[in-house]
Amino acid sequence: MSPAPNHADNNNDAKKVKLDTKNPGAPSRVIHIRNIPNEVTEAEIVHLGIPFGKVTNVLVLKGKNQAFLEMSDEVAATTMVNYFTNCTAQLRGRAVYVQFSNHKELKTDQNHSNANPSAQAALQAAQALVNQTDTQGGPNTVLRVIVEHMIYPVTLDVLYQIFSRVGKVLKIVTFTKNNTFQALIQYPDVVTAQAAKMTLDGQNIYNACCTLRIEYSKLSNLNVKYNNDKSRDYTNPNLPTGDPALDSALAIGGMPFTGMPLAGVTPTAAALGAAGIRLPGQPSPNCVLLVSNLNEEMVTPDALFTLFGVYGDVLRVKILFNKKDNALVQMSEPHQTQLAISHLDKMKTWGKQIRVTLSKHQTVQLPKEGQPDAGLTKDYTNSPLHRFKKPGSKNYQNIYPPSATLHLSNIPPTVDEEQIKDAFTHAGASVKAFKFFPKDRKMALIQLGSVEEAIAALIKMHNFQLSDSSHLRVSFSKSTI
């Protein structure tokens, strides 16, 4: 669910809602929810109400950290308020306060609330659910989860931590298919499964990587034979592990298998990780790369910024003063260093096979005032050219190893194929083929003589000025022409 647009004038929002008032504190089918986190979506507000009955309207006042939820009748609303009087409601880890509103119904303008697409989608999903809530197990209680861009290991226990935040998890089975880590997760009912799908789909387990893609599985029940680090039935702790030595040891001790310790991940880190949060006090993994065997004649901080910028946001670059074929490159996230190592180590660049490894340095130091540096150290923290600044940027889905074919975008309508080919030839590349995207002429593929040529061309041509207002964007392509 995409969050509703953030309205600048929230007082205005409140005026747009035509509210029929009655005695404060008396039961009402409209519920007032306070202290909500800024980024909460309509779907999450609707979810608070789903277990108690039919939700008929929703309004989120972003700047005021408040929301209104309208139930189909006072009985459902009363059940909800009573329930949350005895146990605290939570949204994204923050306690929220649930009480009757002093309005008896929520009427919203056509241009507001349930006219906005995210509110509409949330209400439709809620409606679909209410029609199925009598199912225990059965269709749509099992989710299929795919973890994309899995740069750090994700374990069954990490998934359990994250998916239990939505509701009780009954069973999990994990497996690898087509080189992707996947899991099947079973909830007791369709409401909880729907809530998990709506709140977790598209979230990152760790900062900007390990993205969850969630859909319904065709299975209506998971048949778990073993409790081990690949599968777990939380309703039957006495299942064997499938490891004869471990099973006999557990049998002697009379102990059920409760799970493997998390490899280097504390439970809170795993759970908070779902929101892409790195915890204070956790060791910050290294973000600095050592790049060696560079061509001294060709290398510049800007060239390394552009090349390594394909795999993450480069904050600083330092070419070593006494050893100019070595450089330090500081990325903004540890997983970006891993991407750069896996894609650029041993790549032939400017005639030499470069080496890319983790550096022992935690940061790249800037030269002190007045210290001679000859322009070998540069800070790019505020560069407008970072590709991954926006959380969840589409660029994360288009990271490929260096290839002879480059993907070009941001081509203005005034520039034709010949001009682009000329610019690349002028930059020293031999153009073998060129093709505009049939549906979008702002993008094209250009095939060069070799991967090494393409690396040099990307360094020279990314951000190349094609017209007064257009700069070319260049990345490696997975396609060929």
Coordinates of C-alpha atoms in Angstrom, one line a residue:
M1 CA 0.0 0.0 0.0
S2 CA 1.4 3.4 -0.8
P3 CA 1.0 6.0 1.9
A4 CA -1.5 8.7 1.2
P5 CA 0.0 12.0 0.0
N6 CA 1.2 14.0 2.8
H7 CA -1.1 17.0 2.9
A8 CA 0.6 20.3 3.8
D9 CA -2.4 21.8 5.5
N10 CA -3.7 19.3 8.0
N11 CA -6.1 21.7 9.6
N12 CA -7.7 21.9 6.2
D13 CA -7.9 18.1 6.3
A14 CA -9.9 18.1 9.5
K15 CA -12.3 20.7 8.0
K16 CA -12.9 18.5 5.0
V17 CA -14.4 15.8 7.2
K18 CA -18.0 16.5 7.8
L19 CA -18.5 15.0 11.3
D20 CA -21.9 14.6 13.0
T21 CA -21.2 15.0 16.7
K22 CA -22.8 13.5 19.7
N23 CA -21.9 13.1 23.4
P24 CA -18.2 12.6 23.9
G25 CA -17.2 9.2 25.4
A26 CA -20.5 7.6 24.5
P27 CA -20.3 4.5 22.2
S28 CA -20.0 5.4 18.5
R29 CA -19.2 3.4 15.4
V30 CA -16.4 6.0 14.7
I31 CA -13.2 5.3 16.6
H32 CA -10.5 7.9 17.2
I33 CA -6.9 6.6 17.2
R34 CA -4.1 8.9 18.6
N35 CA -0.3 8.9 18.6
I36 CA 0.1 7.2 15.2
P37 CA 3.6 7.2 13.6
N38 CA 4.0 9.6 10.7
E39 CA 4.4 7.0 8.0
V40 CA 1.5 4.8 8.8
T41 CA -0.7 3.8 5.9
E42 CA -4.5 3.6 5.7
A43 CA -4.1 -0.2 5.4
E44 CA -2.4 -0.4 8.8
I45 CA -5.2 1.6 10.4
V46 CA -7.9 -0.6 8.8
H47 CA -6.1 -3.7 10.1
L48 CA -6.6 -2.6 13.7
G49 CA -10.3 -2.8 13.0
I50 CA -10.6 -5.9 10.8
P51 CA -10.7 -8.5 13.6
F52 CA -13.7 -6.8 15.2
G53 CA -16.1 -6.5 12.2
K54 CA -16.6 -4.6 9.0
V55 CA -14.7 -1.4 8.5
T56 CA -16.6 1.1 6.4
N57 CA -14.4 4.2 6.2
V58 CA -10.9 5.4 7.3
L59 CA -9.2 8.8 7.5
V60 CA -5.6 9.4 8.4
L61 CA -4.6 12.9 9.5
K62 CA -0.8 12.6 8.9
G63 CA 0.5 15.8 10.4
K64 CA -1.7 15.4 13.5
N65 CA -0.7 11.8 14.1
Q66 CA -4.3 10.9 14.4
A67 CA -6.7 8.7 12.5
F68 CA -10.5 7.9 12.4
L69 CA -11.9 4.5 11.7
E70 CA -15.6 3.9 11.0
M71 CA -17.0 0.5 11.8
S72 CA -20.3 -0.8 10.3
D73 CA -22.0 -0.7 13.7
E74 CA -21.6 0.2 17.4
V75 CA -21.3 -3.4 18.5
A76 CA -18.1 -3.9 16.5
A77 CA -16.7 -0.5 17.6
T78 CA -17.4 -1.3 21.3
T79 CA -15.7 -4.7 21.0
M80 CA -12.6 -3.0 19.5
V81 CA -12.5 -0.2 22.1
N82 CA -13.0 -2.7 25.0
Y83 CA -10.3 -5.0 23.6
F84 CA -7.7 -2.2 23.3
T85 CA -8.6 -0.8 26.8
N86 CA -7.1 -4.0 28.2
C87 CA -4.2 -4.4 25.8
T88 CA -2.2 -1.7 24.1
A89 CA -2.6 -1.3 20.3
Q90 CA 0.6 -0.9 18.5
L91 CA 1.5 0.5 15.0
R92 CA 5.1 0.1 13.8
G93 CA 6.2 -0.5 17.4
R94 CA 4.6 2.6 18.8
A95 CA 1.7 2.5 21.3
V96 CA -1.4 4.1 20.0
Y97 CA -4.6 5.1 21.9
V98 CA -8.0 3.8 20.8
Q99 CA -11.2 5.5 22.0
F100 CA -14.7 6.3 20.8
S101 CA -14.9 9.5 18.7
N102 CA -17.5 12.1 19.6
H103 CA -18.7 11.8 16.0
K104 CA -21.2 9.2 15.0
E105 CA -20.2 8.9 11.4
L106 CA -17.4 9.8 9.1
K107 CA -18.5 11.6 5.9
T108 CA -15.6 12.5 3.6
D109 CA -15.4 14.7 0.6
Q110 CA -15.1 13.1 -2.8
N111 CA -11.5 14.4 -3.1
H112 CA -10.5 13.0 0.3
S113 CA -10.0 9.9 2.3
N114 CA -11.9 6.9 0.7
A115 CA -11.6 8.7 -2.6
N116 CA -7.9 8.4 -2.3
P117 CA -6.6 5.2 -3.9
S118 CA -4.7 3.8 -0.8
A119 CA -7.8 4.2 1.4
Q120 CA -10.0 2.7 -1.2
A121 CA -7.7 -0.3 -1.7
A122 CA -7.5 -0.8 2.1
L123 CA -11.3 -0.8 2.5
Q124 CA -11.8 -3.1 -0.5
A125 CA -9.2 -5.6 1.0
A126 CA -10.9 -5.4 4.4
Q127 CA -14.3 -6.1 2.7
A128 CA -12.9 -9.1 0.9
L129 CA -11.6 -10.4 4.2
V130 CA -14.7 -10.0 6.2
N131 CA -16.5 -12.3 3.7
Q132 CA -14.0 -15.1 4.5
T133 CA -13.2 -14.7 8.2
D134 CA -14.9 -18.0 9.1
T135 CA -12.1 -20.0 7.6
Q136 CA -9.7 -21.6 10.0
G137 CA -6.7 -22.6 7.9
G138 CA -7.7 -23.1 4.3
P139 CA -7.3 -20.8 1.3
N140 CA -5.1 -17.7 1.6
T141 CA -3.7 -18.6 5.1
V142 CA -0.3 -19.6 3.6
L143 CA 2.0 -16.9 2.2
R144 CA 4.8 -17.5 -0.2
V145 CA 7.7 -15.1 0.6
I146 CA 10.6 -14.4 -1.7
V147 CA 13.6 -12.5 -0.4
E148 CA 15.2 -10.4 -3.1
H149 CA 18.7 -8.8 -3.0
M150 CA 19.7 -11.2 -0.2
I151 CA 23.1 -9.7 0.6
Y152 CA 23.0 -10.8 4.3
P153 CA 21.8 -14.3 5.3
V154 CA 18.2 -14.5 6.3
T155 CA 17.3 -17.4 8.5
L156 CA 14.0 -19.1 9.4
D157 CA 14.3 -17.5 12.9
V158 CA 14.6 -14.0 11.4
L159 CA 11.4 -14.6 9.3
Y160 CA 9.6 -15.9 12.4
Q161 CA 10.6 -12.7 14.3
I162 CA 9.3 -10.5 11.6
F163 CA 6.1 -12.3 10.7
S164 CA 5.1 -12.9 14.3
R165 CA 4.8 -9.2 14.8
V166 CA 1.6 -9.3 12.7
G167 CA 0.1 -12.4 14.4
K168 CA 0.6 -16.0 15.5
V169 CA 2.8 -18.0 13.0
L170 CA 1.8 -21.7 12.9
K171 CA 4.4 -23.1 10.5
I172 CA 7.3 -22.1 8.3
V173 CA 9.1 -24.0 5.5
T174 CA 12.2 -22.4 3.8
F175 CA 13.8 -23.5 0.6
T176 CA 16.0 -22.1 -2.3
K177 CA 14.5 -22.1 -5.8
N178 CA 16.0 -20.5 -8.9
N179 CA 18.9 -19.2 -6.7
T180 CA 16.4 -17.3 -4.6
F181 CA 15.7 -17.8 -0.9
Q182 CA 11.9 -18.5 -0.4
A183 CA 9.6 -19.4 2.5
L184 CA 6.1 -20.6 3.0
I185 CA 4.5 -19.2 6.2
Q186 CA 1.2 -20.4 7.6
Y187 CA -1.1 -18.3 9.8
P188 CA -4.2 -19.5 11.7
D189 CA -6.6 -17.4 9.6
V190 CA -7.0 -15.4 6.5
V191 CA -7.2 -12.1 8.4
T192 CA -3.8 -12.4 9.9
A193 CA -2.3 -13.6 6.6
Q194 CA -3.8 -10.7 4.7
A195 CA -2.5 -8.2 7.4
A196 CA 1.0 -9.7 7.0
K197 CA 0.9 -9.5 3.2
M198 CA -0.3 -5.9 3.3
T199 CA 2.1 -4.6 5.9
L200 CA 5.3 -6.5 5.0
D201 CA 5.2 -6.9 1.2
G202 CA 8.0 -4.7 -0.2
Q203 CA 9.6 -4.0 3.2
N204 CA 13.4 -4.5 3.6
I205 CA 14.7 -6.8 6.3
Y206 CA 17.9 -4.8 6.5
N207 CA 18.7 -1.3 5.2
A208 CA 18.0 -1.2 1.5
C209 CA 18.4 -5.0 0.9
C210 CA 16.8 -8.4 1.6
T211 CA 13.4 -7.1 0.2
L212 CA 10.3 -9.2 1.0
R213 CA 8.0 -10.0 -1.9
I214 CA 4.8 -11.7 -0.6
E215 CA 2.0 -13.4 -2.4
Y216 CA -0.6 -16.1 -1.5
S217 CA 0.5 -19.7 -1.9
K218 CA -1.9 -22.1 -3.6
L219 CA -1.4 -24.4 -0.6
S220 CA -4.0 -24.4 2.2
N221 CA -1.9 -26.2 4.8
L222 CA 1.8 -26.9 5.3
N223 CA 2.9 -30.5 6.1
V224 CA 6.0 -30.1 8.2
K225 CA 8.0 -33.3 9.0
Y226 CA 11.0 -31.9 10.9
N227 CA 11.7 -29.0 13.3
N228 CA 15.1 -27.8 12.2
D229 CA 16.7 -24.7 10.7
K230 CA 14.8 -25.2 7.4
S231 CA 11.3 -26.0 8.6
R232 CA 9.4 -25.5 11.8
D233 CA 5.9 -26.5 13.1
Y234 CA 5.3 -24.2 16.1
T235 CA 2.1 -26.1 17.0
N236 CA 4.1 -29.4 17.4
P237 CA 7.4 -28.8 19.2
N238 CA 8.0 -32.6 19.5
L239 CA 8.8 -33.3 15.8
P240 CA 12.2 -34.8 15.1
T241 CA 15.0 -32.7 13.6
G242 CA 15.9 -35.1 10.8
D243 CA 19.4 -35.4 12.2
P244 CA 19.7 -38.8 13.9
A245 CA 22.5 -37.8 16.3
L246 CA 20.6 -34.7 17.4
D247 CA 17.3 -36.5 17.7
S248 CA 18.7 -39.2 20.0
A249 CA 20.4 -36.5 22.2
L250 CA 17.1 -34.6 22.4
A251 CA 15.2 -37.8 23.2
I252 CA 17.6 -38.7 26.0
G253 CA 17.2 -35.1 27.4
G254 CA 13.5 -35.1 26.8
M255 CA 13.9 -31.7 25.1
P256 CA 12.0 -30.5 22.1
F257 CA 13.9 -28.6 19.3
T258 CA 13.2 -24.9 19.9
G259 CA 15.3 -23.5 17.1
M260 CA 18.8 -22.6 16.1
P261 CA 20.5 -19.5 17.6
L262 CA 20.4 -16.6 15.2
A263 CA 23.7 -16.3 13.4
G264 CA 25.0 -12.9 14.5
V265 CA 21.5 -11.4 14.6
T266 CA 19.8 -10.6 17.9
P267 CA 16.0 -11.1 17.9
T268 CA 15.4 -7.4 18.3
A269 CA 17.7 -6.6 15.4
A270 CA 15.8 -9.1 13.3
A271 CA 12.5 -7.7 14.1
L272 CA 13.5 -4.0 13.8
G273 CA 15.4 -5.0 10.7
A274 CA 12.0 -5.4 9.0
A275 CA 11.8 -1.7 9.0
G276 CA 15.4 -1.4 7.8
I277 CA 16.7 -0.1 11.1
R278 CA 20.2 -0.6 12.2
L279 CA 20.4 -0.7 16.0
P280 CA 22.6 1.6 18.1
G281 CA 25.3 -0.5 19.8
Q282 CA 25.5 -3.0 16.9
P283 CA 28.9 -3.1 15.4
S284 CA 28.8 -1.1 12.3
P285 CA 30.0 -3.3 9.5
N286 CA 32.8 -1.9 7.3
C287 CA 31.8 0.3 4.4
V288 CA 35.3 1.1 3.1
L289 CA 36.8 -0.7 0.1
L290 CA 40.5 -1.0 -0.9
V291 CA 40.9 -0.9 -4.7
S292 CA 44.3 -1.9 -6.0
N293 CA 46.2 -2.4 -9.3
L294 CA 44.6 0.7 -10.8
N295 CA 45.9 2.4 -13.9
E296 CA 47.7 5.5 -12.3
E297 CA 47.5 7.4 -15.6
M298 CA 43.7 7.1 -15.8
V299 CA 42.3 6.9 -12.3
T300 CA 40.7 10.0 -10.7
P301 CA 38.3 10.2 -7.6
D302 CA 35.5 11.1 -10.0
A303 CA 36.1 8.0 -12.2
L304 CA 35.9 5.8 -9.1
F305 CA 32.9 7.6 -7.8
T306 CA 31.0 6.9 -11.1
L307 CA 32.1 3.3 -11.4
F308 CA 31.5 2.2 -7.8
G309 CA 28.3 4.4 -7.8
V310 CA 26.7 1.8 -10.0
Y311 CA 26.6 -0.5 -6.9
G312 CA 25.9 1.9 -4.1
D313 CA 26.2 5.5 -3.0
V314 CA 29.9 6.5 -2.7
L315 CA 30.5 9.0 0.1
R316 CA 34.3 9.5 -0.2
V317 CA 37.2 8.5 -2.4
K318 CA 40.9 8.8 -1.6
I319 CA 43.7 7.9 -4.1
L320 CA 46.8 7.1 -1.9
F321 CA 49.4 9.8 -2.2
N322 CA 52.4 7.5 -2.1
K323 CA 50.9 4.6 -4.0
K324 CA 48.7 6.0 -6.7
D325 CA 47.5 2.6 -8.1
N326 CA 45.6 2.1 -4.8
A327 CA 42.5 3.9 -3.6
L328 CA 40.0 3.8 -0.7
V329 CA 36.3 4.0 -1.6
Q330 CA 33.8 4.6 1.2
M331 CA 30.2 3.4 0.5
S332 CA 27.1 4.4 2.4
E333 CA 26.0 0.9 3.4
P334 CA 27.9 -2.3 4.1
H335 CA 25.8 -4.4 1.7
Q336 CA 26.9 -2.0 -1.1
T337 CA 30.5 -2.9 -0.4
Q338 CA 29.6 -6.5 -0.9
L339 CA 27.9 -5.7 -4.2
A340 CA 30.9 -3.8 -5.4
I341 CA 33.3 -6.6 -4.5
S342 CA 31.2 -9.3 -6.2
H343 CA 30.8 -7.3 -9.4
L344 CA 34.1 -5.3 -9.8
D345 CA 36.8 -7.5 -8.2
K346 CA 39.2 -8.8 -11.0
M347 CA 37.5 -6.7 -13.7
K348 CA 39.7 -5.4 -16.4
T349 CA 39.6 -1.6 -16.2
W350 CA 41.9 0.7 -18.2
G351 CA 44.0 -2.2 -19.2
K352 CA 44.6 -3.6 -15.7
Q353 CA 42.8 -6.2 -13.7
I354 CA 41.7 -4.3 -10.6
R355 CA 41.3 -5.9 -7.1
V356 CA 38.5 -4.9 -4.8
T357 CA 38.6 -6.0 -1.1
L358 CA 37.4 -4.7 2.3
S359 CA 39.7 -2.2 3.8
K360 CA 40.8 -2.3 7.5
H361 CA 39.8 1.4 7.7
Q362 CA 36.3 2.3 9.0
T363 CA 36.1 5.7 7.2
V364 CA 38.1 7.7 4.7
Q365 CA 39.7 10.6 6.4
L366 CA 39.6 14.0 4.7
P367 CA 42.8 16.0 4.5
K368 CA 43.3 18.5 7.3
E369 CA 43.1 22.3 6.5
G370 CA 46.2 23.3 4.5
Q371 CA 47.5 19.8 4.1
P372 CA 48.7 19.1 0.5
D373 CA 46.4 16.6 -1.2
A374 CA 46.7 17.3 -4.9
G375 CA 43.0 16.7 -5.3
L376 CA 43.4 13.0 -4.5
T377 CA 40.7 12.9 -1.8
K378 CA 37.1 13.9 -2.5
D379 CA 33.9 14.0 -0.4
Y380 CA 30.7 13.1 -2.3
T381 CA 28.3 13.0 0.6
N382 CA 26.1 15.7 -0.8
S383 CA 26.5 14.7 -4.5
P384 CA 23.3 15.0 -6.5
L385 CA 24.4 12.0 -8.5
H386 CA 23.8 9.2 -6.0
R387 CA 21.6 6.5 -7.5
F388 CA 20.2 5.0 -4.3
K389 CA 19.3 7.9 -2.1
K390 CA 15.6 7.2 -2.2
P391 CA 14.7 4.3 0.1
G392 CA 13.4 1.4 -2.0
S393 CA 14.7 3.0 -5.2
K394 CA 13.9 1.1 -8.4
N395 CA 17.6 1.3 -9.1
Y396 CA 18.1 -1.5 -6.6
Q397 CA 16.2 -3.8 -8.9
N398 CA 18.5 -3.0 -11.9
I399 CA 22.0 -3.8 -10.5
Y400 CA 24.0 -6.0 -12.9
P401 CA 27.6 -7.0 -13.4
P402 CA 29.7 -5.1 -15.9
S403 CA 28.6 -6.0 -19.5
A404 CA 29.4 -4.9 -23.0
T405 CA 25.9 -3.6 -23.4
L406 CA 25.0 -0.4 -21.5
H407 CA 21.5 0.8 -20.6
L408 CA 21.0 4.5 -21.3
S409 CA 18.2 6.6 -19.9
N410 CA 17.1 10.3 -19.7
I411 CA 17.6 10.8 -23.4
P412 CA 15.8 14.0 -24.6
P413 CA 13.5 13.8 -27.6
T414 CA 15.8 16.2 -29.5
V415 CA 18.7 13.8 -29.5
D416 CA 18.9 11.0 -32.2
E417 CA 20.7 7.7 -32.5
E418 CA 23.6 9.2 -34.5
Q419 CA 24.4 11.9 -31.9
I420 CA 24.5 9.3 -29.1
K421 CA 26.7 6.9 -31.1
D422 CA 29.0 9.9 -32.1
A423 CA 29.4 10.9 -28.4
F424 CA 30.4 7.3 -27.4
T425 CA 32.8 7.0 -30.4
H426 CA 34.3 10.3 -29.3
A427 CA 34.8 8.9 -25.8
G428 CA 36.9 6.1 -27.3
A429 CA 34.3 3.3 -27.6
S430 CA 33.6 1.2 -30.7
V431 CA 29.8 1.0 -31.1
K432 CA 28.6 -2.4 -32.3
A433 CA 24.8 -1.9 -32.0
F434 CA 22.2 0.6 -30.8
K435 CA 18.5 0.3 -30.1
F436 CA 15.9 2.7 -28.6
F437 CA 13.3 1.1 -26.3
P438 CA 10.2 0.7 -28.5
K439 CA 7.8 1.9 -25.8
D440 CA 10.0 4.6 -24.3
R441 CA 12.3 6.6 -26.5
K442 CA 13.9 8.2 -23.4
M443 CA 15.8 4.8 -23.0
A444 CA 18.1 2.8 -25.2
L445 CA 20.7 0.0 -25.3
I446 CA 24.2 0.5 -26.8
Q447 CA 26.5 -2.5 -27.4
L448 CA 30.2 -1.8 -27.3
G449 CA 33.3 -3.9 -28.3
S450 CA 34.0 -5.4 -24.9
V451 CA 33.2 -5.3 -21.2
E452 CA 36.4 -3.3 -20.6
E453 CA 35.3 -0.7 -23.2
A454 CA 31.9 -0.5 -21.6
I455 CA 33.4 0.2 -18.2
A456 CA 35.5 3.0 -19.6
A457 CA 32.5 4.4 -21.5
L458 CA 30.2 4.3 -18.4
I459 CA 32.8 6.2 -16.4
K460 CA 33.1 8.9 -19.2
M461 CA 29.4 9.0 -20.3
H462 CA 27.4 8.8 -17.1
N463 CA 26.0 12.3 -16.5
F464 CA 27.2 13.4 -20.0
Q465 CA 25.3 16.6 -21.0
L466 CA 23.1 15.7 -24.0
S467 CA 21.2 19.0 -24.1
D468 CA 20.8 22.1 -22.0
S469 CA 18.6 20.4 -19.4
S470 CA 19.4 16.6 -19.9
H471 CA 22.2 14.6 -18.6
L472 CA 22.6 11.0 -19.7
R473 CA 22.2 8.1 -17.2
V474 CA 24.3 5.0 -17.9
S475 CA 24.2 1.6 -16.2
F476 CA 25.2 -2.0 -17.2
S477 CA 22.4 -3.9 -18.8
K478 CA 21.4 -7.6 -18.4
S479 CA 20.1 -7.6 -22.0
T480 CA 22.0 -7.7 -25.3
I481 CA 20.8 -6.3 -28.6

